[in-house]
mmCIF file of C-alpha atoms and ligand atoms in Angstrom:
data_model
loop_
_atom_site.group_PDB
_atom_site.id
_atom_site.type_symbol
_atom_site.label_atom_id
_atom_site.label_comp_id
_atom_site.label_asym_id
_atom_site.label_seq_id
_atom_site.Cartn_x
_atom_site.Cartn_y
_atom_site.Cartn_z
ATOM 1 C CA MET A 1 -5.373 -2.496 -10.733
ATOM 2 C CA HIS A 2 -2.194 -2.952 -12.096
ATOM 3 C CA LYS A 3 0.638 -0.600 -11.624
ATOM 4 C CA ASN A 4 0.741 2.380 -14.249
ATOM 5 C CA PHE A 5 4.574 2.697 -13.822
ATOM 6 C CA LYS A 6 6.357 5.834 -14.846
ATOM 7 C CA ASN A 7 9.843 5.512 -16.188
ATOM 8 C CA ILE A 8 12.615 7.844 -16.158
ATOM 9 C CA ASP A 9 12.363 10.074 -19.382
ATOM 10 C CA LYS A 10 16.070 9.421 -20.374
ATOM 11 C CA ILE A 11 18.992 7.559 -19.278
ATOM 12 C CA VAL A 12 22.751 8.047 -20.267
ATOM 13 C CA TYR A 13 25.002 5.257 -19.495
ATOM 14 C CA GLY A 14 28.834 4.546 -19.816
ATOM 15 C CA LYS A 15 32.123 5.541 -18.531
ATOM 16 C CA GLY A 16 32.565 9.311 -18.744
ATOM 17 C CA ALA A 17 28.936 10.084 -18.874
ATOM 18 C CA PHE A 18 29.182 12.728 -15.943
ATOM 19 C CA ASN A 19 31.158 14.815 -18.667
ATOM 20 C CA GLN A 20 27.735 15.179 -20.576
ATOM 21 C CA ILE A 21 25.832 16.678 -17.798
ATOM 22 C CA ASP A 22 26.248 20.219 -18.994
ATOM 23 C CA ASP A 23 25.339 19.608 -22.512
ATOM 24 C CA ILE A 24 22.299 17.886 -21.436
ATOM 25 C CA LEU A 25 21.190 20.907 -18.957
ATOM 26 C CA ALA A 26 21.941 23.509 -21.595
ATOM 27 C CA ALA A 27 18.259 22.563 -23.205
ATOM 28 C CA LYS A 28 16.860 23.285 -19.726
ATOM 29 C CA ARG A 29 18.468 26.438 -18.615
ATOM 30 C CA ASP A 30 15.908 28.671 -19.722
ATOM 31 C CA GLU A 31 13.145 27.559 -17.656
ATOM 32 C CA ASN A 32 11.743 29.081 -14.541
ATOM 33 C CA ASP A 33 14.302 31.659 -12.954
ATOM 34 C CA LYS A 34 17.047 30.287 -14.841
ATOM 35 C CA PHE A 35 19.387 28.569 -12.517
ATOM 36 C CA MET A 36 20.487 25.191 -11.682
ATOM 37 C CA VAL A 37 20.401 23.707 -7.918
ATOM 38 C CA PHE A 38 23.251 20.984 -7.567
ATOM 39 C CA ILE A 39 22.928 18.785 -4.364
ATOM 40 C CA VAL A 40 26.028 16.951 -3.770
ATOM 41 C CA ASP A 41 27.119 14.495 -1.252
ATOM 42 C CA LYS A 42 29.416 16.658 1.407
ATOM 43 C CA TYR A 43 31.927 13.418 0.718
ATOM 44 C CA PHE A 44 32.886 15.088 -2.662
ATOM 45 C CA GLU A 45 33.335 18.910 -0.955
ATOM 46 C CA GLY A 46 37.078 19.393 -1.975
ATOM 47 C CA LYS A 47 37.388 16.417 -3.975
ATOM 48 C CA GLU A 48 38.443 15.703 -7.678
ATOM 49 C CA LEU A 49 34.632 15.502 -8.613
ATOM 50 C CA ALA A 50 33.544 18.581 -7.131
ATOM 51 C CA ASP A 51 35.692 20.494 -9.357
ATOM 52 C CA ARG A 52 34.116 18.805 -12.521
ATOM 53 C CA ILE A 53 30.346 19.381 -11.325
ATOM 54 C CA PRO A 54 29.433 22.183 -14.474
ATOM 55 C CA ALA A 55 28.082 24.724 -12.345
ATOM 56 C CA HIS A 56 27.456 28.299 -13.975
ATOM 57 C CA ALA A 57 27.826 31.366 -12.302
ATOM 58 C CA GLU A 58 24.196 31.629 -11.500
ATOM 59 C CA ASP A 59 23.868 28.131 -10.077
ATOM 60 C CA MET A 60 23.692 26.888 -6.236
ATOM 61 C CA VAL A 61 25.785 24.127 -5.183
ATOM 62 C CA PHE A 62 24.869 22.371 -1.936
ATOM 63 C CA PHE A 63 27.188 19.978 -0.274
ATOM 64 C CA GLU A 64 24.749 17.856 1.984
ATOM 65 C CA ASP A 65 25.681 15.712 4.975
ATOM 66 C CA ILE A 66 24.084 12.433 5.027
ATOM 67 C CA ASP A 67 26.699 10.462 6.566
ATOM 68 C CA GLN A 68 24.999 9.919 9.816
ATOM 69 C CA TYR A 69 21.246 10.029 8.881
ATOM 70 C CA GLU A 70 18.824 9.270 6.078
ATOM 71 C CA PRO A 71 17.361 12.600 4.695
ATOM 72 C CA THR A 72 14.409 14.254 6.414
ATOM 73 C CA THR A 73 11.388 16.391 6.086
ATOM 74 C CA ASP A 74 13.074 19.469 7.496
ATOM 75 C CA GLN A 75 16.328 19.069 5.607
ATOM 76 C CA VAL A 76 14.321 19.265 2.537
ATOM 77 C CA ASP A 77 12.031 22.073 3.900
ATOM 78 C CA ASN A 78 15.344 24.105 4.787
ATOM 79 C CA LEU A 79 16.813 23.751 1.346
ATOM 80 C CA ARG A 80 13.769 24.647 -0.189
ATOM 81 C CA ASP A 81 13.075 27.884 1.865
ATOM 82 C CA LYS A 82 16.420 28.713 1.273
ATOM 83 C CA ILE A 83 16.519 28.762 -2.624
ATOM 84 C CA LEU A 84 12.991 30.129 -3.156
ATOM 85 C CA ALA A 85 14.258 33.085 -0.827
ATOM 86 C CA GLU A 86 17.577 33.456 -2.464
ATOM 87 C CA LYS A 87 17.065 33.115 -6.012
ATOM 88 C CA GLY A 88 13.476 31.817 -6.884
ATOM 89 C CA VAL A 89 12.534 28.687 -8.641
ATOM 90 C CA PRO A 90 15.265 26.653 -10.213
ATOM 91 C CA ALA A 91 15.206 25.751 -13.664
ATOM 92 C CA GLY A 92 16.399 21.925 -12.546
ATOM 93 C CA ILE A 93 18.037 20.210 -9.656
ATOM 94 C CA ILE A 94 20.436 17.869 -9.973
ATOM 95 C CA GLY A 95 21.409 15.325 -7.373
ATOM 96 C CA ILE A 96 25.126 13.755 -7.123
ATOM 97 C CA GLY A 97 25.888 11.031 -4.923
ATOM 98 C CA GLY A 98 23.950 8.201 -3.180
ATOM 99 C CA GLY A 99 20.569 7.054 -2.409
ATOM 100 C CA SER A 100 19.938 9.859 0.223
ATOM 101 C CA ILE A 101 20.923 12.287 -2.427
ATOM 102 C CA MET A 102 18.940 10.987 -4.814
ATOM 103 C CA ASP A 103 15.854 11.577 -2.410
ATOM 104 C CA ILE A 104 16.464 14.593 -1.415
ATOM 105 C CA ALA A 105 16.744 15.913 -5.224
ATOM 106 C CA LYS A 106 13.456 14.338 -6.092
ATOM 107 C CA ALA A 107 11.394 15.609 -3.207
ATOM 108 C CA LEU A 108 13.299 18.953 -3.715
ATOM 109 C CA SER A 109 12.330 19.258 -7.247
ATOM 110 C CA LEU A 110 8.786 18.723 -5.959
ATOM 111 C CA MET A 111 8.938 21.023 -2.951
ATOM 112 C CA VAL A 112 9.904 23.801 -4.849
ATOM 113 C CA THR A 113 6.460 24.229 -6.487
ATOM 114 C CA ASN A 114 4.423 22.735 -3.841
ATOM 115 C CA GLU A 115 3.639 24.660 -0.714
ATOM 116 C CA GLY A 116 3.985 23.847 2.888
ATOM 117 C CA SER A 117 6.189 21.008 4.540
ATOM 118 C CA SER A 118 6.967 18.125 2.422
ATOM 119 C CA GLN A 119 5.567 16.295 5.795
ATOM 120 C CA LEU A 120 2.120 17.068 3.783
ATOM 121 C CA TYR A 121 2.964 15.214 0.735
ATOM 122 C CA GLN A 122 4.481 11.837 2.449
ATOM 123 C CA GLY A 123 2.424 9.252 0.674
ATOM 124 C CA LEU A 124 0.672 8.062 -2.531
ATOM 125 C CA ASN A 125 -0.327 10.848 -5.020
ATOM 126 C CA LEU A 126 -0.343 13.970 -2.585
ATOM 127 C CA VAL A 127 1.537 16.080 -4.539
ATOM 128 C CA LYS A 128 -0.392 18.937 -6.121
ATOM 129 C CA LYS A 129 1.785 20.350 -8.792
ATOM 130 C CA ALA A 130 4.426 18.991 -11.093
ATOM 131 C CA GLY A 131 8.079 19.718 -9.848
ATOM 132 C CA VAL A 132 10.558 21.161 -11.782
ATOM 133 C CA TYR A 133 13.158 19.287 -14.239
ATOM 134 C CA HIS A 134 15.790 17.142 -12.133
ATOM 135 C CA MET A 135 18.394 14.649 -12.967
ATOM 136 C CA GLY A 136 19.767 11.980 -10.796
ATOM 137 C CA VAL A 137 23.864 10.924 -10.843
ATOM 138 C CA PRO A 138 24.436 8.259 -8.514
ATOM 139 C CA THR A 139 27.935 7.934 -7.290
ATOM 140 C CA VAL A 140 27.142 4.414 -5.379
ATOM 141 C CA ALA A 141 25.029 1.873 -6.742
ATOM 142 C CA GLY A 142 22.279 -0.260 -5.268
ATOM 143 C CA THR A 143 19.393 1.436 -4.129
ATOM 144 C CA GLY A 144 17.606 2.140 -7.293
ATOM 145 C CA ALA A 145 16.589 5.106 -6.276
ATOM 146 C CA GLU A 146 17.815 6.278 -9.400
ATOM 147 C CA CYS A 147 14.390 4.813 -11.009
ATOM 148 C CA SER A 148 12.334 4.749 -8.375
ATOM 149 C CA MET A 149 8.852 6.908 -7.920
ATOM 150 C CA THR A 150 9.374 7.492 -4.401
ATOM 151 C CA ALA A 151 11.452 10.126 -2.402
ATOM 152 C CA VAL A 152 11.993 8.572 0.880
ATOM 153 C CA LEU A 153 12.119 10.728 3.701
ATOM 154 C CA THR A 154 12.018 10.364 7.322
ATOM 155 C CA GLY A 155 9.754 13.092 9.336
ATOM 156 C CA PRO A 156 8.703 13.207 12.600
ATOM 157 C CA VAL A 157 5.424 10.967 12.139
ATOM 158 C CA LYS A 158 6.888 8.467 9.327
ATOM 159 C CA LYS A 159 9.528 7.472 7.048
ATOM 160 C CA LEU A 160 7.432 7.359 3.923
ATOM 161 C CA GLY A 161 8.327 8.200 0.254
ATOM 162 C CA LEU A 162 6.478 11.512 -1.832
ATOM 163 C CA LYS A 163 5.441 8.891 -4.270
ATOM 164 C CA CYS A 164 3.847 10.182 -7.834
ATOM 165 C CA ASP A 165 4.860 9.998 -11.389
ATOM 166 C CA TRP A 166 6.494 13.748 -10.645
ATOM 167 C CA THR A 167 8.994 12.164 -8.596
ATOM 168 C CA VAL A 168 10.637 10.640 -11.186
ATOM 169 C CA PHE A 169 13.627 11.685 -12.545
ATOM 170 C CA ASN A 170 13.932 13.253 -15.799
ATOM 171 C CA GLN A 171 17.165 12.358 -16.531
ATOM 172 C CA ALA A 172 19.212 9.520 -15.184
ATOM 173 C CA VAL A 173 23.490 9.866 -15.785
ATOM 174 C CA LEU A 174 24.611 6.530 -14.821
ATOM 175 C CA ASP A 175 28.372 6.554 -14.607
ATOM 176 C CA PRO A 176 30.264 4.058 -13.630
ATOM 177 C CA GLU A 177 33.734 5.682 -12.970
ATOM 178 C CA LEU A 178 31.921 7.556 -10.321
ATOM 179 C CA LEU A 179 31.581 4.220 -8.073
ATOM 180 C CA SER A 180 35.663 3.767 -8.199
ATOM 181 C CA THR A 181 35.722 6.012 -4.569
ATOM 182 C CA VAL A 182 33.342 3.785 -2.742
ATOM 183 C CA ASP A 183 34.701 2.508 0.421
ATOM 184 C CA THR A 184 34.230 -1.559 0.650
ATOM 185 C CA ASN A 185 31.680 -1.495 3.318
ATOM 186 C CA GLN A 186 29.581 0.836 1.741
ATOM 187 C CA TRP A 187 29.986 -0.578 -1.541
ATOM 188 C CA PHE A 188 28.963 -3.965 0.008
ATOM 189 C CA TYR A 189 25.705 -2.481 1.884
ATOM 190 C CA THR A 190 24.439 -0.768 -0.867
ATOM 191 C CA GLY A 191 25.118 -3.330 -3.591
ATOM 192 C CA MET A 192 23.330 -5.598 -0.974
ATOM 193 C CA ASP A 193 20.223 -3.261 -1.046
ATOM 194 C CA CYS A 194 20.000 -4.086 -4.846
ATOM 195 C CA TYR A 195 20.171 -7.951 -4.554
ATOM 196 C CA ILE A 196 17.582 -7.895 -1.124
ATOM 197 C CA HIS A 197 15.275 -5.731 -3.745
ATOM 198 C CA CYS A 198 15.440 -8.860 -5.953
ATOM 199 C CA ILE A 199 14.889 -11.602 -3.689
ATOM 200 C CA GLU A 200 11.920 -9.640 -1.841
ATOM 201 C CA ALA A 201 10.521 -8.704 -5.072
ATOM 202 C CA GLU A 202 10.252 -12.565 -6.028
ATOM 203 C CA SER A 203 9.195 -13.900 -2.465
ATOM 204 C CA GLY A 204 5.516 -12.461 -2.182
ATOM 205 C CA LEU A 205 2.245 -12.067 -3.618
ATOM 206 C CA TYR A 206 3.030 -9.298 -5.990
ATOM 207 C CA PHE A 207 5.843 -11.403 -8.081
ATOM 208 C CA ASN A 208 5.034 -11.497 -11.921
ATOM 209 C CA ALA A 209 6.942 -11.879 -15.117
ATOM 210 C CA TYR A 210 7.776 -8.102 -15.522
ATOM 211 C CA SER A 211 9.091 -7.988 -11.999
ATOM 212 C CA LYS A 212 11.004 -11.425 -12.773
ATOM 213 C CA ALA A 213 13.119 -10.588 -15.878
ATOM 214 C CA TYR A 214 14.517 -7.389 -14.399
ATOM 215 C CA GLY A 215 15.087 -9.027 -11.040
ATOM 216 C CA ASP A 216 16.959 -12.285 -12.841
ATOM 217 C CA GLN A 217 19.327 -10.052 -14.682
ATOM 218 C CA ALA A 218 19.682 -7.946 -11.829
ATOM 219 C CA LEU A 219 20.692 -11.190 -9.436
ATOM 220 C CA ALA A 220 22.850 -12.759 -12.271
ATOM 221 C CA LEU A 221 24.896 -9.178 -11.976
ATOM 222 C CA CYS A 222 24.985 -9.372 -8.204
ATOM 223 C CA ARG A 223 26.087 -12.764 -8.271
ATOM 224 C CA GLU A 224 29.272 -11.828 -10.792
ATOM 225 C CA VAL A 225 30.266 -8.589 -8.534
ATOM 226 C CA TYR A 226 30.105 -10.419 -5.377
ATOM 227 C CA LEU A 227 30.719 -13.850 -5.786
ATOM 228 C CA GLY A 228 32.094 -14.661 -9.678
ATOM 229 C CA GLU A 229 35.503 -15.157 -10.558
ATOM 230 C CA ASN A 230 36.331 -11.512 -10.904
ATOM 231 C CA ALA A 231 34.639 -10.527 -7.719
ATOM 232 C CA GLY A 232 35.238 -7.062 -6.007
ATOM 233 C CA GLN A 233 35.482 -3.583 -6.731
ATOM 234 C CA ASN A 234 36.885 -2.758 -10.193
ATOM 235 C CA LEU A 235 35.815 -0.703 -13.167
ATOM 236 C CA GLU A 236 33.964 -4.001 -15.128
ATOM 237 C CA ASN A 237 32.153 -5.083 -11.866
ATOM 238 C CA ASP A 238 30.861 -1.263 -11.451
ATOM 239 C CA GLU A 239 29.531 -0.978 -14.845
ATOM 240 C CA LYS A 240 27.699 -4.264 -13.954
ATOM 241 C CA LEU A 241 26.620 -2.965 -10.611
ATOM 242 C CA MET A 242 25.264 0.181 -12.044
ATOM 243 C CA ILE A 243 22.874 -1.550 -14.002
ATOM 244 C CA ALA A 244 21.930 -4.135 -11.598
ATOM 245 C CA SER A 245 20.880 -1.231 -9.562
ATOM 246 C CA LEU A 246 18.720 -0.239 -12.109
ATOM 247 C CA PHE A 247 17.175 -3.355 -12.921
ATOM 248 C CA GLY A 248 16.681 -4.168 -9.016
ATOM 249 C CA GLY A 249 14.671 -0.861 -9.075
ATOM 250 C CA LEU A 250 12.704 -1.644 -11.994
ATOM 251 C CA SER A 251 12.010 -5.247 -11.023
ATOM 252 C CA LEU A 252 10.834 -3.829 -7.625
ATOM 253 C CA THR A 253 8.482 -1.315 -9.298
ATOM 254 C CA TYR A 254 6.543 -3.830 -10.474
ATOM 255 C CA SER A 255 6.578 -5.748 -7.465
ATOM 256 C CA GLU A 256 7.221 -5.115 -3.633
ATOM 257 C CA VAL A 257 9.400 -5.179 -0.622
ATOM 258 C CA GLY A 258 8.809 -7.283 2.297
ATOM 259 C CA ALA A 259 9.791 -8.236 5.816
ATOM 260 C CA CYS A 260 13.399 -7.013 5.731
ATOM 261 C CA HIS A 261 12.797 -3.431 4.180
ATOM 262 C CA ALA A 262 10.054 -3.455 6.720
ATOM 263 C CA LEU A 263 12.520 -3.924 9.355
ATOM 264 C CA SER A 264 15.065 -2.067 7.957
ATOM 265 C CA TYR A 265 12.514 1.098 7.726
ATOM 266 C CA GLY A 266 12.207 0.459 11.627
ATOM 267 C CA LEU A 267 15.862 0.648 12.384
ATOM 268 C CA SER A 268 16.238 4.094 10.208
ATOM 269 C CA LYS A 269 13.202 5.610 11.747
ATOM 270 C CA ILE A 270 14.036 5.092 15.446
ATOM 271 C CA LEU A 271 17.751 4.616 15.499
ATOM 272 C CA GLY A 272 18.682 6.445 12.034
ATOM 273 C CA THR A 273 20.732 3.672 10.801
ATOM 274 C CA ARG A 274 21.306 4.072 7.227
ATOM 275 C CA HIS A 275 19.305 1.748 4.653
ATOM 276 C CA GLY A 276 21.703 -0.404 2.769
ATOM 277 C CA TYR A 277 23.089 -1.229 6.326
ATOM 278 C CA ALA A 278 19.898 -1.628 8.143
ATOM 279 C CA ASN A 279 19.012 -3.996 5.669
ATOM 280 C CA CYS A 280 21.809 -6.215 5.710
ATOM 281 C CA LEU A 281 21.211 -6.198 9.732
ATOM 282 C CA ALA A 282 17.807 -7.689 9.412
ATOM 283 C CA PHE A 283 18.205 -9.951 6.266
ATOM 284 C CA TYR A 284 21.060 -11.951 7.878
ATOM 285 C CA HIS A 285 18.316 -13.324 10.131
ATOM 286 C CA LEU A 286 15.243 -13.902 7.803
ATOM 287 C CA GLU A 287 15.835 -17.213 6.783
ATOM 288 C CA GLU A 288 12.426 -18.570 6.997
ATOM 289 C CA PHE A 289 11.411 -15.253 4.646
ATOM 290 C CA TYR A 290 14.122 -15.854 1.970
ATOM 291 C CA GLY A 291 15.636 -19.065 2.806
ATOM 292 C CA ASP A 292 18.709 -20.422 0.569
ATOM 293 C CA ALA A 293 19.212 -16.443 -0.255
ATOM 294 C CA VAL A 294 20.379 -15.702 3.395
ATOM 295 C CA ASN A 295 23.194 -18.362 2.861
ATOM 296 C CA GLU A 296 24.321 -16.835 -0.058
ATOM 297 C CA PHE A 297 24.270 -13.494 1.670
ATOM 298 C CA LYS A 298 26.280 -14.914 4.317
ATOM 299 C CA SER A 299 28.801 -16.208 1.637
ATOM 300 C CA MET A 300 29.153 -12.482 0.049
ATOM 301 C CA ILE A 301 29.984 -11.538 3.726
ATOM 302 C CA GLU A 302 32.394 -13.531 4.079
ATOM 303 C CA LYS A 303 34.063 -13.248 0.884
ATOM 304 C CA HIS A 304 34.651 -9.471 1.170
ATOM 305 C CA ASN A 305 35.219 -9.559 5.260
ATOM 306 C CA VAL A 306 32.586 -6.959 5.748
ATOM 307 C CA ASP A 307 31.788 -5.856 9.144
ATOM 308 C CA LEU A 308 28.015 -6.902 10.256
ATOM 309 C CA PRO A 309 28.008 -6.944 13.994
ATOM 310 C CA GLN A 310 25.641 -9.157 15.840
ATOM 311 C CA GLY A 311 24.028 -8.865 19.530
ATOM 312 C CA LEU A 312 22.769 -5.187 18.864
ATOM 313 C CA SER A 313 19.593 -5.909 20.200
ATOM 314 C CA LYS A 314 21.146 -6.600 23.664
ATOM 315 C CA GLU A 315 21.736 -2.836 23.919
ATOM 316 C CA TRP A 316 17.883 -1.778 22.963
ATOM 317 C CA SER A 317 15.283 -0.932 25.467
ATOM 318 C CA GLU A 318 11.833 -2.561 25.350
ATOM 319 C CA GLU A 319 10.905 1.068 24.446
ATOM 320 C CA THR A 320 13.164 0.832 21.243
ATOM 321 C CA ILE A 321 12.178 -2.484 19.926
ATOM 322 C CA ASP A 322 8.419 -1.476 20.539
ATOM 323 C CA ALA A 323 8.817 1.638 19.003
ATOM 324 C CA MET A 324 10.865 -0.145 15.797
ATOM 325 C CA ALA A 325 8.004 -2.674 15.554
ATOM 326 C CA GLU A 326 5.535 0.086 15.258
ATOM 327 C CA VAL A 327 7.090 1.309 12.325
ATOM 328 C CA ALA A 328 7.390 -2.065 10.995
ATOM 329 C CA TYR A 329 3.962 -3.092 11.542
ATOM 330 C CA ASN A 330 2.751 0.087 9.985
ATOM 331 C CA LEU A 331 3.854 -1.070 6.559
ATOM 332 C CA PRO A 332 0.902 -3.017 5.285
ATOM 333 C CA HIS A 333 1.599 -2.995 1.576
ATOM 334 C CA MET A 334 5.095 -4.640 2.440
ATOM 335 C CA TRP A 335 3.514 -7.420 4.667
ATOM 336 C CA ASN A 336 0.697 -8.113 2.353
ATOM 337 C CA HIS A 337 3.386 -8.961 -0.123
ATOM 338 C CA ALA A 338 5.648 -10.818 2.047
ATOM 339 C CA ILE A 339 2.895 -12.652 4.233
ATOM 340 C CA GLY A 340 -0.720 -12.579 2.285
ATOM 341 C CA LEU A 341 -3.440 -10.261 2.222
ATOM 342 C CA ASP A 342 -4.702 -11.599 5.395
ATOM 343 C CA TRP A 343 -1.434 -11.098 7.217
ATOM 344 C CA LYS A 344 -3.191 -9.546 10.120
ATOM 345 C CA GLU A 345 -4.599 -12.671 11.210
ATOM 346 C CA LYS A 346 -1.194 -14.307 10.893
ATOM 347 C CA TRP A 347 1.364 -11.999 12.380
ATOM 348 C CA THR A 348 1.655 -9.459 15.279
ATOM 349 C CA LYS A 349 3.940 -6.582 16.598
ATOM 350 C CA GLU A 350 4.936 -9.063 18.999
ATOM 351 C CA ASP A 351 6.139 -11.596 15.804
ATOM 352 C CA ILE A 352 8.156 -8.353 14.857
ATOM 353 C CA LYS A 353 9.694 -7.655 17.857
ATOM 354 C CA LYS A 354 10.950 -11.087 18.033
ATOM 355 C CA LEU A 355 12.731 -10.695 14.967
ATOM 356 C CA TYR A 356 14.267 -7.280 16.179
ATOM 357 C CA ARG A 357 15.269 -9.432 19.166
ATOM 358 C CA ARG A 358 17.426 -11.621 17.102
ATOM 359 C CA LEU A 359 19.766 -8.489 15.700
HETATM 360 FE FE1 LIG B 401 15.824 -0.748 -0.262
#
């Protein structure tokens, strides 16, 4: 069976695109109980961007703290309950922030029309009813969350996406100027999420011409941004990174992630480590999976003087490593891609624990 991929309905891209949001929303404001919900990274509270959010009097604006942990099913359930209790079903939901905010906005758009906890819908095609209109406005680039079919949430049992056609944004607003305030470490870790998506997509069973076409472009852009003559944080590179993120996400949509994301999910689920950073911690030690790309990644770290601690596993108990390996092992689609459909004959939880001990 081939994937039947649902793309974003509409995309506006370019400097200052943020200023078009109010016009775009105008056509949707009459739906449901006629108000919009803005979910914004708490980082922007009190900052210039917060004043530019085109919220009308009837709208709700939530500044969500996602600094420490990945978004959770509880967080989404609580937001949903509050919105429904206070104002009813929104006309639309707009997420302004990084990958975590994208995930919350996507999940929330589904949960305002579907009953019960979001935990019930973690998986493929479990959502019963279409959600409400939703828009993604990324302020960091690399996660690909602006185009993915999943809203990744961490629940009490698993870190897994709500994945269905209705999850995909109706509108993405890609304004490279919004990337200008990202700090260097975050710029690096999140951009590397894109780089790693492309490398993982091309290193496995599900790779194909669709995935390669987008992945090659995204990798070329990442190399210009992180290793090129004009490498570093500037508007020209922000324009490139925003498109790299989108294309990396599209490459991935038609392929799959592998060992690095499996380990990364274990780190996030058990220790709450942020996604992009967790990927970097793992990717550094996965030469047998990703070969020269790991050396290229190391040269990017060096060039930008990024913090990437080593020896972390010395502080982890056997129990912690075991728990992380359990999470990673239970992502068969990633191991199918990375190792092959017979991966269970070649690969054990013990092997995964050995990888964690390298970190
Ligand atoms: Fe990722």
